[in-house]
Amino acid sequence: MDHSIAIAPDDLVQRHTRPGMSLVAILHAIQDDVGFVPPAAVAPLARALNLSRAEVHGVITYYHHFRQQPAAPVTVQLCRAEACRSMGTEALAKHIEARTGCQFDAHKHGAHDKQGHGAHEDGAVGLESVYCLGQCALSPALMINGELHAKVTPQKFDMLLAAAMKQVEQPA
Ligand code: FES
C-alpha cells in the first residue's frame, strides 16, 4: 500500500524540529501533522538528532502511540492497563479480534504479525492497545476514531462498531 505523503520526509522533519527538542516530542509533532510517522522520516530524523536509524526506529516501535502507517478508517484503541484489565479488558480484546478478524497492534508488527493478519491493509478496521484513557472508574474503556466509550461490554462494542462502520460507508 502506498503510504506516501504530500511533503518530502526531509521537509517534514525540518518543519517539526527545533533546537533542544527531544525525539519523542518531534515524533508527536510529526504524527499530529500527517497522522503517522512515515518510515522515510527515520533517516532524516537520525541525521537531525545525530542518532542511528536503529535508535530512532527503536523509539518509534517502543511507544504504542506512534504508528508507521495511516490509521484505519475505523480505529479502535482499547485500554489494556490495570484497572481495565481487572474489569475484563482481555476477554473484550478477544471478542473484538474475533468480531473484526484483525489483531491488536498489527500496525506495530507489520510483516511480523505471526498470524498473518495485516492490520487494516485489507479492511476498514485497525486495533490498537493503549494504556489508560483516564476512565479507570468506568472500565473497560476504549476509543473508536477518537471518541471515548466506557463500561464497554462485547454487546456494546458490536453496536459501536456497527455505527462506526456505517459512518465510514456513508460519511455525513
Ligand atoms: S486503566 Fe483503563 S482507563 Fe485507566
XYZ file of C-alpha atoms and ligand atoms in Angstrom:
176
model
C 0.000 0.000 0.000
C 1.227 3.466 -0.823
C 1.790 5.481 2.353
C 3.333 8.468 0.631
C 2.633 11.942 1.964
C 2.416 15.314 0.294
C 5.601 16.627 1.913
C 9.146 15.295 1.467
C 10.391 13.431 4.568
C 13.332 15.842 4.975
C 10.994 18.837 4.909
C 8.608 17.144 7.330
C 11.398 16.573 9.837
C 12.727 20.087 9.372
C 9.239 21.538 9.907
C 8.950 19.921 13.325
C 12.488 20.021 14.644
C 13.609 22.829 16.920
C 16.874 23.046 18.834
C 16.680 21.139 22.099
C 13.554 19.171 21.180
C 13.523 15.503 22.136
C 12.967 12.771 19.578
C 9.672 11.834 21.255
C 8.411 15.422 21.041
C 9.309 15.582 17.349
C 7.595 12.243 16.683
C 4.434 13.549 18.379
C 4.534 16.684 16.240
C 5.001 14.679 13.041
C 2.186 12.265 13.856
C -0.131 15.127 14.835
C 0.661 16.747 11.486
C 0.368 13.879 8.995
C -1.339 11.164 11.047
C 1.623 8.792 11.316
C 5.419 8.692 11.307
C 6.435 7.782 7.761
C 9.243 5.195 7.662
C 11.045 7.522 5.220
C 11.357 10.063 8.041
C 13.624 7.778 10.084
C 16.831 8.642 8.197
C 16.333 12.442 8.282
C 15.395 12.208 11.972
C 18.558 10.256 12.702
C 20.639 12.856 10.842
C 18.919 15.785 12.560
C 19.404 14.369 16.065
C 22.754 12.699 15.488
C 21.337 9.273 16.308
C 21.479 5.971 14.480
C 18.498 4.867 12.418
C 18.155 1.898 14.744
C 17.821 4.226 17.730
C 15.090 6.250 16.026
C 13.290 3.121 14.878
C 13.566 1.687 18.398
C 11.810 4.691 19.913
C 9.040 4.643 17.289
C 8.324 0.976 17.881
C 8.685 1.183 21.680
C 5.810 3.621 22.125
C 2.397 2.223 21.244
C 1.185 5.683 20.372
C 3.292 6.005 17.242
C 2.113 4.400 14.053
C 4.126 3.984 10.865
C 1.192 3.937 8.509
C -2.035 5.914 8.312
C -4.771 4.971 10.777
C -7.528 2.684 9.535
C -10.862 4.336 8.686
C -12.211 2.743 11.884
C -9.501 2.733 14.558
C -10.276 1.025 17.862
C -7.954 1.906 20.759
C -8.568 -0.423 23.687
C -7.169 0.318 27.130
C -5.046 -2.621 28.312
C -3.889 -1.023 31.604
C -4.516 -2.345 35.123
C -7.980 -1.047 36.036
C -9.418 -2.085 32.694
C -7.673 -5.441 32.834
C -9.297 -6.139 36.187
C -12.664 -5.466 34.600
C -12.309 -7.865 31.693
C -10.436 -5.977 29.002
C -8.582 -9.070 27.835
C -11.792 -11.021 27.244
C -13.156 -7.976 25.457
C -9.999 -7.828 23.328
C -10.513 -11.433 22.245
C -14.106 -10.647 21.334
C -13.021 -7.602 19.331
C -10.386 -9.586 17.436
C -12.868 -12.346 16.649
C -15.516 -9.860 15.577
C -13.241 -7.804 13.321
C -10.879 -10.525 12.069
C -7.975 -8.229 12.949
C -5.256 -8.495 15.548
C -4.367 -5.872 18.116
C -1.270 -3.868 17.295
C -0.736 -5.498 13.915
C 0.238 -1.996 12.772
C 3.263 -2.359 15.028
C 4.135 -5.879 13.972
C 3.810 -5.309 10.232
C 5.161 -8.242 8.302
C 5.987 -9.979 11.573
C 2.346 -10.365 12.559
C 2.541 -14.029 13.476
C -0.997 -14.883 12.487
C -0.644 -13.182 9.159
C -3.423 -10.696 9.836
C -2.473 -7.456 8.211
C -3.791 -4.631 10.398
C -6.207 -2.892 8.132
C -4.402 -3.388 4.863
C -7.310 -5.426 3.598
C -10.120 -3.851 5.585
C -11.514 -0.866 7.325
C -10.599 -1.653 10.929
C -7.387 -1.225 12.909
C -6.951 -2.346 16.519
C -4.503 -0.603 18.840
C -3.640 -1.122 22.508
C -3.386 1.972 24.672
C -2.555 2.302 28.348
C -5.090 4.289 30.378
C -7.668 6.607 28.906
C -8.414 8.305 32.215
C -11.643 6.324 32.618
C -10.395 3.817 35.199
C -13.564 4.057 37.316
C -15.639 3.276 34.244
C -13.582 0.465 32.778
C -13.246 -1.247 30.445
C -12.717 1.761 28.224
C -11.897 2.249 24.570
C -11.898 4.862 21.862
C -13.244 4.489 18.368
C -11.902 7.130 15.996
C -11.033 9.321 18.951
C -14.436 9.034 20.660
C -14.296 7.710 24.193
C -16.575 4.887 25.395
C -16.694 3.476 28.924
C -18.067 0.315 30.546
C -17.822 -1.429 27.212
C -19.309 -4.907 27.004
C -18.995 -7.184 23.958
C -22.579 -6.316 23.033
C -21.928 -2.606 23.389
C -18.792 -2.945 21.268
C -20.747 -4.654 18.495
C -23.189 -1.746 18.423
C -20.407 0.853 18.457
C -18.535 -0.940 15.678
C -21.651 -1.202 13.524
C -22.279 2.538 13.958
C -18.659 3.402 13.119
C -18.655 1.185 10.028
C -21.870 2.810 8.870
C -20.281 6.235 9.203
C -17.314 5.143 7.114
C -19.582 3.711 4.434
C -21.877 6.736 4.412
C -19.902 9.742 5.612
C -22.115 12.568 6.884
S -6.848 1.774 33.204
Fe -8.197 1.830 31.522
S -8.890 3.864 31.550
Fe -7.444 3.820 33.140
